[in-house]
GROMACS .gro file of C-alpha atoms in nm:
model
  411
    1UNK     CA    1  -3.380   1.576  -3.684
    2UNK     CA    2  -3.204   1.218  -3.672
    3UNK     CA    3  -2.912   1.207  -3.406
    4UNK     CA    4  -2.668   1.194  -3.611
    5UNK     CA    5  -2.756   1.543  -3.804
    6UNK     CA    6  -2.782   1.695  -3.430
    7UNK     CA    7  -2.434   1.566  -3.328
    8UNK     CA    8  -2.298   1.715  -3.727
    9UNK     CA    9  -2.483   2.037  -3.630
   10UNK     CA   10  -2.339   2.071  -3.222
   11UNK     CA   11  -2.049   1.975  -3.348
   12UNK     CA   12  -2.002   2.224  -3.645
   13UNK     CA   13  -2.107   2.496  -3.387
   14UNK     CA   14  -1.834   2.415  -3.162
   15UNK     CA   15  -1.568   2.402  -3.399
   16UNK     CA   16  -1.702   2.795  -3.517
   17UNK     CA   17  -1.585   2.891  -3.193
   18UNK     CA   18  -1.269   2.691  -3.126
   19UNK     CA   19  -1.095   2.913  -2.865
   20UNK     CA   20  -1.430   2.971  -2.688
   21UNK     CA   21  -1.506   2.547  -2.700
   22UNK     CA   22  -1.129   2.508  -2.557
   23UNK     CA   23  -1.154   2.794  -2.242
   24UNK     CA   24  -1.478   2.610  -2.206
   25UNK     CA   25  -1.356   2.279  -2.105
   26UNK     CA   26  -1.086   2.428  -1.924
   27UNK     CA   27  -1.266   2.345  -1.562
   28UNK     CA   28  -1.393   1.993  -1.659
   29UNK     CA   29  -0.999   1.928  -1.765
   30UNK     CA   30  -0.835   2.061  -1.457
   31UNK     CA   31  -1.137   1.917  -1.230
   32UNK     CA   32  -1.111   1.547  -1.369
   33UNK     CA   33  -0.757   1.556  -1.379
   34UNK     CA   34  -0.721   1.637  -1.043
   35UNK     CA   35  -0.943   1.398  -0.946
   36UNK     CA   36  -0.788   1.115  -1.099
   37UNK     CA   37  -0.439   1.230  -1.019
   38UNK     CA   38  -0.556   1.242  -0.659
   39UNK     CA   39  -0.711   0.908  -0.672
   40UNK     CA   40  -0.416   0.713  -0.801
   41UNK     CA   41  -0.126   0.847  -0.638
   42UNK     CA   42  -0.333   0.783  -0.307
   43UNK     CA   43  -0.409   0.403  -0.370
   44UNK     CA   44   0.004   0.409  -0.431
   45UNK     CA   45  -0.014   0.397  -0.070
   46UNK     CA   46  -0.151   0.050  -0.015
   47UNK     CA   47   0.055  -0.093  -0.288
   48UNK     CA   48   0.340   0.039  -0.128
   49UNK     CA   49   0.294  -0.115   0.149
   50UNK     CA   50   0.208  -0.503   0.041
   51UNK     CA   51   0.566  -0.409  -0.187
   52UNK     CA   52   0.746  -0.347   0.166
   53UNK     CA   53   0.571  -0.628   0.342
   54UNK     CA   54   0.727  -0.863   0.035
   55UNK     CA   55   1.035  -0.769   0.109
   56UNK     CA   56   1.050  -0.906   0.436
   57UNK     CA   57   0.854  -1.189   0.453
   58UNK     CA   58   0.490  -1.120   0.278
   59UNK     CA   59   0.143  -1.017   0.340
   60UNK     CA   60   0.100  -1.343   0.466
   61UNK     CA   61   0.316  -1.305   0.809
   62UNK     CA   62   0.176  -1.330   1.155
   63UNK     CA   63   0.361  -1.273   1.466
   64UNK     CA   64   0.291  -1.418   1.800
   65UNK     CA   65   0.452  -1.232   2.085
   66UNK     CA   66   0.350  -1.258   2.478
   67UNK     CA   67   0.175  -0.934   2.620
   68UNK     CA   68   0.357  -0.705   2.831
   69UNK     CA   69  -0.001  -0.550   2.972
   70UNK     CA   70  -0.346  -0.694   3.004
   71UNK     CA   71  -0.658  -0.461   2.987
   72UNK     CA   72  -0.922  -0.556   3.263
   73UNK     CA   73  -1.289  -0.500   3.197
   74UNK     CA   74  -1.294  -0.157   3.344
   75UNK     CA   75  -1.031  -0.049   3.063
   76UNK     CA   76  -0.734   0.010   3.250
   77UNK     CA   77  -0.411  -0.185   3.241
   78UNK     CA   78  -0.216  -0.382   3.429
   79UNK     CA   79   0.128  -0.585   3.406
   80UNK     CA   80   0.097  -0.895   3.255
   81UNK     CA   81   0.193  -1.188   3.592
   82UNK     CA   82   0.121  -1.491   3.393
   83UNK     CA   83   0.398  -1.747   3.440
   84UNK     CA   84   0.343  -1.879   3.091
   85UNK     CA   85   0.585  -1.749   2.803
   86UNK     CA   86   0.623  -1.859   2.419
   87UNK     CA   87   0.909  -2.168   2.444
   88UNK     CA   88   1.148  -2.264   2.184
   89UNK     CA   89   0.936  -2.593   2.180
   90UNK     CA   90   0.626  -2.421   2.112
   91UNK     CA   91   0.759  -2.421   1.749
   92UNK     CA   92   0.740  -2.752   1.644
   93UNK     CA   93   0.356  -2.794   1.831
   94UNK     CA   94   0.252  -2.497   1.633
   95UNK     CA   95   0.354  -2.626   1.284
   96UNK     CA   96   0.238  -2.946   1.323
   97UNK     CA   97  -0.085  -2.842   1.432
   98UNK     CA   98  -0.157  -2.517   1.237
   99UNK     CA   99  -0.239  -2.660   0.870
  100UNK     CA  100  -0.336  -2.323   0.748
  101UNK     CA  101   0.024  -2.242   0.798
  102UNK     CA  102   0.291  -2.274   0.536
  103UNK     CA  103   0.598  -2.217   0.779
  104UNK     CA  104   0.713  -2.052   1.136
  105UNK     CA  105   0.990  -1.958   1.312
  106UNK     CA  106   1.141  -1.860   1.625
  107UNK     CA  107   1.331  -1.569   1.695
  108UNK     CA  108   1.510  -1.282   1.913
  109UNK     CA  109   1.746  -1.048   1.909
  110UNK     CA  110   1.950  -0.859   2.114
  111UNK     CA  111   2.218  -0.545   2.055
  112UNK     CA  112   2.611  -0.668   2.115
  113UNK     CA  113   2.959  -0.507   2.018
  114UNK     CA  114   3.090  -0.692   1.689
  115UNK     CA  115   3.436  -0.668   1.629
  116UNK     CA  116   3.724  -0.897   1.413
  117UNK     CA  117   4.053  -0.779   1.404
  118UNK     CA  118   4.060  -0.387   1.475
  119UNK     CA  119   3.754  -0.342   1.343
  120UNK     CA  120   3.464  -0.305   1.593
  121UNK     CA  121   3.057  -0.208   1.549
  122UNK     CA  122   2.767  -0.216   1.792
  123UNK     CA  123   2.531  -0.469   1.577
  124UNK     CA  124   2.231  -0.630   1.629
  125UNK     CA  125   2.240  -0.990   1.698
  126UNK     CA  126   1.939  -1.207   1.593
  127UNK     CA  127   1.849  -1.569   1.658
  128UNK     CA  128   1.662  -1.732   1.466
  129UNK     CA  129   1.564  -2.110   1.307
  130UNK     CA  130   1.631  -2.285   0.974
  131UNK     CA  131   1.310  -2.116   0.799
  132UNK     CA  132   1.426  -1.737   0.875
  133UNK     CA  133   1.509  -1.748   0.495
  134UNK     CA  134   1.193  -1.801   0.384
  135UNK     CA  135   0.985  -1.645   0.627
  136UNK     CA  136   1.179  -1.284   0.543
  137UNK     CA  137   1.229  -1.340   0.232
  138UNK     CA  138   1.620  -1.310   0.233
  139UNK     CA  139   1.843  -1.576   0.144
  140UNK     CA  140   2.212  -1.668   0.155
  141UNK     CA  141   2.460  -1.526  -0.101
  142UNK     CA  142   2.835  -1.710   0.004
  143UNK     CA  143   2.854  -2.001   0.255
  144UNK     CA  144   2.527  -2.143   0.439
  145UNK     CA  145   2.291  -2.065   0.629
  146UNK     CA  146   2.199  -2.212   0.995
  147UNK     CA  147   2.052  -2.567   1.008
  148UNK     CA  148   1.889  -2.807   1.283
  149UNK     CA  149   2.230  -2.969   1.395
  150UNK     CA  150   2.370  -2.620   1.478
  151UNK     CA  151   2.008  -2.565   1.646
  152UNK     CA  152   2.062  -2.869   1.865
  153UNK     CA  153   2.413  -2.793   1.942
  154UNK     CA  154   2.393  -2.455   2.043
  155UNK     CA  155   2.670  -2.378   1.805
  156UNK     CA  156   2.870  -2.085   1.793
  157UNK     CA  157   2.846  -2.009   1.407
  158UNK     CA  158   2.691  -1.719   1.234
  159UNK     CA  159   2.618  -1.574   0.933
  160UNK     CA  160   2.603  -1.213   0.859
  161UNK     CA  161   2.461  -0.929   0.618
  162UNK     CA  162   2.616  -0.759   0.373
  163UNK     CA  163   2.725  -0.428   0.553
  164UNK     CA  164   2.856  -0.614   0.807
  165UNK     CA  165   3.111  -0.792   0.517
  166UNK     CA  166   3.195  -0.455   0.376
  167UNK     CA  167   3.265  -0.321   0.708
  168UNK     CA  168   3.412  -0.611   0.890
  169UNK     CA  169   3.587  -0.786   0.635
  170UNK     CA  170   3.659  -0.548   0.363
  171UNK     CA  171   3.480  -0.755   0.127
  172UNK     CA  172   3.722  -1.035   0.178
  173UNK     CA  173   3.584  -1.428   0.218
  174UNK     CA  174   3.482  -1.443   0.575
  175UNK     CA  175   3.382  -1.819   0.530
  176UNK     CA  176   3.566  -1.987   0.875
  177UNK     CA  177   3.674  -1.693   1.002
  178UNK     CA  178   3.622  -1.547   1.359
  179UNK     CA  179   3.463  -1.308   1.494
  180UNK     CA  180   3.368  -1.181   1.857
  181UNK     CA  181   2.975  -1.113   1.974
  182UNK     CA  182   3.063  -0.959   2.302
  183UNK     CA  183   3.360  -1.184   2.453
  184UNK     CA  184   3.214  -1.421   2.254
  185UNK     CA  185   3.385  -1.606   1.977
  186UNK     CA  186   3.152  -1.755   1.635
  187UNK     CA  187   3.265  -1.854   1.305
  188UNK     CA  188   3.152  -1.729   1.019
  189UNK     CA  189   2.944  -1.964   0.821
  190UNK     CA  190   2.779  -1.768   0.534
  191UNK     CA  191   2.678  -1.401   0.418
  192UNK     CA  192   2.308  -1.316   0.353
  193UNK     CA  193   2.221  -1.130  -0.037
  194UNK     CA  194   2.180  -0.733   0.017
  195UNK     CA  195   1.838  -0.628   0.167
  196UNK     CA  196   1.909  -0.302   0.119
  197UNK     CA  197   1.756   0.022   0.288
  198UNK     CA  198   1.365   0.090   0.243
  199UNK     CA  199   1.067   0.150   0.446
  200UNK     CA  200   1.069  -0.186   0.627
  201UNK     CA  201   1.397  -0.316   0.599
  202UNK     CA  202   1.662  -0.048   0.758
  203UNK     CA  203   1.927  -0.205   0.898
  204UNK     CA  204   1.858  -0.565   0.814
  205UNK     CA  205   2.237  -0.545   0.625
  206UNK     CA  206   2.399  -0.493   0.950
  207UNK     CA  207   2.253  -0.816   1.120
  208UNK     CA  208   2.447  -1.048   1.292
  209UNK     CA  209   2.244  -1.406   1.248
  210UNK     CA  210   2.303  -1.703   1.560
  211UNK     CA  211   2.132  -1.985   1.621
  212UNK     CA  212   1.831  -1.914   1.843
  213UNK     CA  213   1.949  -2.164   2.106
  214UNK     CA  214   2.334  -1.989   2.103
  215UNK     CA  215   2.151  -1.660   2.127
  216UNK     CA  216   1.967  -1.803   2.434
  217UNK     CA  217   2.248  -1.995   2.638
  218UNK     CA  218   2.521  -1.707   2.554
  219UNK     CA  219   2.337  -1.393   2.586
  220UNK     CA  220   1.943  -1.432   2.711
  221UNK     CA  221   2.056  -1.669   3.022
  222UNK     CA  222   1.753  -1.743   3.199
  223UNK     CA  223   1.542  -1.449   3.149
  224UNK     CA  224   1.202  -1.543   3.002
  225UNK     CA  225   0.976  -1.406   2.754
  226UNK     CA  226   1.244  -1.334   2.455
  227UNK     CA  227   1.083  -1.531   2.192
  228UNK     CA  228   0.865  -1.465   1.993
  229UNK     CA  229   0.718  -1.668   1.696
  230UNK     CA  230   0.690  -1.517   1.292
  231UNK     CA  231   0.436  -1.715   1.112
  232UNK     CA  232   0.360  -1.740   0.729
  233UNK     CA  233   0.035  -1.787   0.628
  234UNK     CA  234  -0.037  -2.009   0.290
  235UNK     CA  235  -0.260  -1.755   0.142
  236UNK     CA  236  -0.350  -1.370   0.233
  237UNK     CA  237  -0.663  -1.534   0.201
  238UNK     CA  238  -0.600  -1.807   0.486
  239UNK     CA  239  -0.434  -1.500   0.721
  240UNK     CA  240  -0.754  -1.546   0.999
  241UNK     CA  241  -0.767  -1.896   0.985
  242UNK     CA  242  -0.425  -1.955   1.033
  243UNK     CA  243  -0.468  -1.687   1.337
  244UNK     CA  244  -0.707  -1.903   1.469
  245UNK     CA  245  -0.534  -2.242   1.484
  246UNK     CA  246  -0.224  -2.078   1.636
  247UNK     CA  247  -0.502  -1.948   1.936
  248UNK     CA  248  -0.648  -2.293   2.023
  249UNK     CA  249  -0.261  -2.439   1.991
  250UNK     CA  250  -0.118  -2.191   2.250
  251UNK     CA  251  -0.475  -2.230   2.427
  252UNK     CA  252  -0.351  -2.589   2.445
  253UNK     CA  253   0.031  -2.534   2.533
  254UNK     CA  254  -0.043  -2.246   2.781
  255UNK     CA  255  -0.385  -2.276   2.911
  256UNK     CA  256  -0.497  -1.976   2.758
  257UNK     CA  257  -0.439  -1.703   2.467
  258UNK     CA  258  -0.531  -1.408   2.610
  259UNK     CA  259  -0.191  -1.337   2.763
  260UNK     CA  260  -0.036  -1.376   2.380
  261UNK     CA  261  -0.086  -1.112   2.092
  262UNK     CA  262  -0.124  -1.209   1.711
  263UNK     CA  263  -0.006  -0.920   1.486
  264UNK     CA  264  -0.004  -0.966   1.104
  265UNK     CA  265   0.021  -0.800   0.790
  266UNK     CA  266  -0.337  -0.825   0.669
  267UNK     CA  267  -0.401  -0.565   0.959
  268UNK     CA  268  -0.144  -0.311   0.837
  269UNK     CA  269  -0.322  -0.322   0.508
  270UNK     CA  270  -0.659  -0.309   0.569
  271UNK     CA  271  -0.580   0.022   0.798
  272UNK     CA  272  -0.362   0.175   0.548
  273UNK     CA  273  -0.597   0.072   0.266
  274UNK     CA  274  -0.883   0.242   0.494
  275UNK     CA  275  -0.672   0.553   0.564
  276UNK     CA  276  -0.577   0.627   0.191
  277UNK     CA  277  -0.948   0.606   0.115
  278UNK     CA  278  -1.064   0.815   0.329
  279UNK     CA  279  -0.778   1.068   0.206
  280UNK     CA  280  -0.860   1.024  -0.137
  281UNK     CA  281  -1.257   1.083  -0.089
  282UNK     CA  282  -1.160   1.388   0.065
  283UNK     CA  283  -0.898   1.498  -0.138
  284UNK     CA  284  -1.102   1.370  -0.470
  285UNK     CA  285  -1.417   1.584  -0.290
  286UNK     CA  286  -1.164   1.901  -0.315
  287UNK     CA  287  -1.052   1.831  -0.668
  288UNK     CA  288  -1.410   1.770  -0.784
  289UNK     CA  289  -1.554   2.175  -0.676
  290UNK     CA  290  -1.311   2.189  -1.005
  291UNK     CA  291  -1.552   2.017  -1.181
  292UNK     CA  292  -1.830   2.227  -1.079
  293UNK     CA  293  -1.661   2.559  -1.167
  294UNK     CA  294  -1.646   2.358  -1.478
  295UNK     CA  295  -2.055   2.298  -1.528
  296UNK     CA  296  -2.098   2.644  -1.443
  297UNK     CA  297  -1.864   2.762  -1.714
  298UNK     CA  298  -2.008   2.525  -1.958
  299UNK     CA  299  -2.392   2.648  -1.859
  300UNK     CA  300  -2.270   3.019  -1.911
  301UNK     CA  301  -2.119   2.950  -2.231
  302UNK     CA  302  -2.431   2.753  -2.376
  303UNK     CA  303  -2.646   3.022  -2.236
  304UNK     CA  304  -2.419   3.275  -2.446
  305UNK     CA  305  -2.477   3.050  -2.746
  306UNK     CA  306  -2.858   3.017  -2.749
  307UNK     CA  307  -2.866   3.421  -2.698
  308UNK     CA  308  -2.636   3.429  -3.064
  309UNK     CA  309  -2.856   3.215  -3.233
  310UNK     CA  310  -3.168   3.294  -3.159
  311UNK     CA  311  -3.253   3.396  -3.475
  312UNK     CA  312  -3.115   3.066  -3.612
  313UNK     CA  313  -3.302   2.881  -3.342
  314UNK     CA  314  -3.677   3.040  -3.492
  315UNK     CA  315  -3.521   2.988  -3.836
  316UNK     CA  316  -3.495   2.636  -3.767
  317UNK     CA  317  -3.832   2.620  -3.562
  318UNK     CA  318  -4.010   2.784  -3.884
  319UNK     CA  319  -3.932   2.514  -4.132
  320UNK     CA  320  -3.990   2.268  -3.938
  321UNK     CA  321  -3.778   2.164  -3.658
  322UNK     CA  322  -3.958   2.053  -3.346
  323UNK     CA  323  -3.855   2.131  -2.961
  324UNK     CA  324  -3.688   1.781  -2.957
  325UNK     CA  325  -3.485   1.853  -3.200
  326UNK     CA  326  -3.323   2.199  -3.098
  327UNK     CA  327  -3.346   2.027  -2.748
  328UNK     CA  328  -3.131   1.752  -2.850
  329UNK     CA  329  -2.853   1.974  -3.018
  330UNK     CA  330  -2.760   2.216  -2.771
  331UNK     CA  331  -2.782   1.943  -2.515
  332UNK     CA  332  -2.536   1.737  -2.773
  333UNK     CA  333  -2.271   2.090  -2.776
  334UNK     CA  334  -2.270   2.087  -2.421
  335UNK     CA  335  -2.223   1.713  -2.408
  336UNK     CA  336  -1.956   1.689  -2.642
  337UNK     CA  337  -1.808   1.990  -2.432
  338UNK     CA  338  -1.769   1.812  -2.109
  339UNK     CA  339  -1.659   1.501  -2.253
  340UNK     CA  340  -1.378   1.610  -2.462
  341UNK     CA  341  -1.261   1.773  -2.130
  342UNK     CA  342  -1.308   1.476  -1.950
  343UNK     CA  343  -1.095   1.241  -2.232
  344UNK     CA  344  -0.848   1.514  -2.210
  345UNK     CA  345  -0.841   1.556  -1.831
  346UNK     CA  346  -0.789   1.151  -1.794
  347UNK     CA  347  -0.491   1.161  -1.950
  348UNK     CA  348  -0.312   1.467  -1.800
  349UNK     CA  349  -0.445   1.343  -1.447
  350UNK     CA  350  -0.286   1.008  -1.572
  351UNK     CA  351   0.029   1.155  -1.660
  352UNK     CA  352   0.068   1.381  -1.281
  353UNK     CA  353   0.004   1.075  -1.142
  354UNK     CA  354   0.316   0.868  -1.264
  355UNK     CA  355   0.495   1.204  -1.243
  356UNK     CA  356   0.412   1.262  -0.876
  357UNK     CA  357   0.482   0.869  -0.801
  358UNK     CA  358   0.837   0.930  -0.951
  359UNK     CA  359   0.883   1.271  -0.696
  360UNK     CA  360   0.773   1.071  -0.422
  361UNK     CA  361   0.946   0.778  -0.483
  362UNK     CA  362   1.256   0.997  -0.475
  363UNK     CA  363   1.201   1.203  -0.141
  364UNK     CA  364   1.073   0.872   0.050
  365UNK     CA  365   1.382   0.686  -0.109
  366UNK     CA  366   1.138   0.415  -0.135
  367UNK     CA  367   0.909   0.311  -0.492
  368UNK     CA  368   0.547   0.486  -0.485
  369UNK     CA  369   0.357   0.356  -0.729
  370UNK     CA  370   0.065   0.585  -0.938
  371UNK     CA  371  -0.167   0.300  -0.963
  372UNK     CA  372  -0.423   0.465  -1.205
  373UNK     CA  373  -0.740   0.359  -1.150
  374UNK     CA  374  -0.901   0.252  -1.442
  375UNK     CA  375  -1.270   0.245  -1.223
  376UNK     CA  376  -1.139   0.624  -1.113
  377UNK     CA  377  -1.113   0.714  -1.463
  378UNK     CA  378  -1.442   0.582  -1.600
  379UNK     CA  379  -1.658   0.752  -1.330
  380UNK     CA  380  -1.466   1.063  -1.433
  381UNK     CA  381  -1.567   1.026  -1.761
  382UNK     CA  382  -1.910   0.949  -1.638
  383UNK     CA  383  -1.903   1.224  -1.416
  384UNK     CA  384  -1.784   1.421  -1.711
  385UNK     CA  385  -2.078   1.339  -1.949
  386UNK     CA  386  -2.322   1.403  -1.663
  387UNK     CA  387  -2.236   1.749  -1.631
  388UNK     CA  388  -2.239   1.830  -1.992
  389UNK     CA  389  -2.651   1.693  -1.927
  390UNK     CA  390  -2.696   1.880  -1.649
  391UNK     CA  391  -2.565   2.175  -1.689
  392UNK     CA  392  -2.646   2.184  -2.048
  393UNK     CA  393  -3.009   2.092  -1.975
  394UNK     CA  394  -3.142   2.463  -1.888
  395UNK     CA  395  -3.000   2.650  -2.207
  396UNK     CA  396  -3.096   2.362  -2.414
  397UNK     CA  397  -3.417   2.356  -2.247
  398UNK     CA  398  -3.403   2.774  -2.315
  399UNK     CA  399  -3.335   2.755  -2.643
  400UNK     CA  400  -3.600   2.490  -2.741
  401UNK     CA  401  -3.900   2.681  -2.573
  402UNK     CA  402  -3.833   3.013  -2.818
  403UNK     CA  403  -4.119   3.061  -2.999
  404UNK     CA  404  -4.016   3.111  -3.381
  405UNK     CA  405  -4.181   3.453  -3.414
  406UNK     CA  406  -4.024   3.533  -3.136
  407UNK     CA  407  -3.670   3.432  -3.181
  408UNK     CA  408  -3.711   3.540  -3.546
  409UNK     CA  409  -3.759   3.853  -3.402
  410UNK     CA  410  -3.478   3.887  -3.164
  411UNK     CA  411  -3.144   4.132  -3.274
   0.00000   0.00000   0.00000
């Protein structure tokens, strides 16, 4: 029997029994489609996160902050004494010696009562250099933002977000006009775009922006260790490197890095790319006992099949058909089985996946994509085909060893 006359005959047999064919691949649907559903809401998660880590600055960043412990060889901890601290002149030694880097600046904040007119707000207050645009990713809407000369002067200028407009100003231009930090007075010199609310940006809207120097003559005075520096990287790729220039360049400006802490991005993402792996292997591992309920049910049913047509199967093996052939056309049925639940479970998994990234993109308030993964759906459709063989391998096996006197036989 060629292969083709097998697959006509399996699939002729199938399509005799159309309801029993459809509860049949019930299990392989619901196994594969949880699976994949599973699979690509979870790698959402580390999508989500690079989307987050755009919006304020990229997966590029790397901060540089000083330690407030140290932990001695024995484990334990102990307050960090060193007399060195990151300097507002650090800045300019660490760009020009940090090639891997594609900008950096330094910054600081502190919390201050904002008021102009009647209107007052507890705000934070951040200082900052000419590159905070670029390095977070949020730029100027009205006005300007703060350059070198205000830097230098320690002017008292500012420019704030867009909540801080609405709420302040009442939407009116606040180009030139006053407004106290504290007893302070600073003009207003531009208004940043709207950040708006999400995983990593809460709150940026309600930012007060000085010049880092201001920030550190009006409100720091001479307490030391307040800045700290936010790099950007030229590639994700370059991340480490770049990590490691910045370590020999404070190694040079401060005798030693160990008392300094590099955080970046590329961290966050590797753990929450490790975490939602780990969830989805086990969470994929529950989904798959679906899938085999789903063999089982597909074995019974085959099993159920060869005892109906025995008498078909000696009718066959009297005129001629060899064990290869009946072999290869139950094995084809239960092939052809598991596969068409597999196709069909693909695409419903597919579908709950954008449909579950839409729910929990509305109850995080922030956007979850269901990154369906198309390696996720061809192993399920591997896995698919490889239980129709398996578990289609013993009653096609059955079947094929009947003897034709005695299947003929059989009632």
């Amino acid at each position: 029997m060629q292969i083709t006359q097998g697959i006509n005959v399996g699939l002729a047999a199938l399509l005799r029994n159309k309801l029993r064919s459809v509860l049949t691949t019930l299990g392989i649907i619901i196994g594969i489609a949880a699976v994949v559903a599973v699979v690509s809401v979870g790698g959402g998660a580390e999508h989500l996160i690079r989307v987050e880590l755009e919006r304020i600055g990229g997966a590029g960043m790397i901060v540089c902050f000083r330690k407030d412990k140290l932990r001695r060889d024995d484990g334990a901890y102990i307050e960090n004494k060193h007399p060195e601290y990151i300097e507002y002149e650090d800045l300019a030694f660490i760009i020009d010696n940090c090639p891997s880097l594609k900008l950096a600046v330094a910054q600081s904040g502190t919390n201050r009562r904002v008021s102009h007119k009647h209107v007052s707000q507890s705000l934070e207050i951040h200082g900052t250099t000419p590159f905070y645009q670029e390095a977070n990713n949020w730029f100027i809407q009205i006005g300007r933002f703060i350059t070198e000369n205000d830097i230098e002067r320690m002017d008292p200028v500012c420019v704030i977000g867009s909540e801080v407009h609405k709420d302040l100003f009442q939407m009116q231009d606040p180009i030139g006009l006053e407004l106290r930090i504290g007893s302070e007075r600073f003009t207003v010199i531009g208004v940043m775009e709207e950040k708006g609310n999400s995983m990593a940006s809460e709150g940026w809207d309600n930012r007060v922006i000085i010049p880092l120097t201001t920030l550190g003559i009006r409100f720091i005075g001479r307490y030391k260790g307040w800045i700290y520096l936010s790099c950007q990287a030229e590639s994700y790729e370059k991340v480490e490197q770049a990590v490691a220039e910045i370590k020999v360049a404070m190694r040079q400006l401060h005798g030693d890095e160990k008392y300094f802490d590099f955080f970046t991005a590329k961290q966050i993402i590797k753990q929450v790319g490790n975490v939602s792996r780990i969830v989805q292997i086990l969470l994929g591992g529950v989904a798959s006992v679906a899938l085999f309920v789903g063999g089982i049910g597909i074995m019974n049913i085959m099993l159920v099949s060869v005892t109906e047509r025995t008498r078909e199967i000696g009718l066959r093996k009297a005129i001629g058909a060899r064990r290869q052939d009946i072999l290869t056309q139950f094995l084809i049925e239960a092939v052809v089985l598991s596969i068409c639940g597999g196709l069909i479970g693909i695409f419903i998994g597919s579908s709950l996946a954008s449909i579950s990234g839409l729910v929990i993109s509305k109850l995080m308030q922030a956007s979850w994509p269901a990154v369906v993964s198309i390696q996720a759906a061809l192993i399920a459709f591997g896995v698919s085909a490889f239980i129709g063989i398996f578990f289609g391998l013993y009653p096609a096996n059955k079947a094929a060893g009947l003897t034709p006197t005695e299947a003929l036989r059989h009632e």
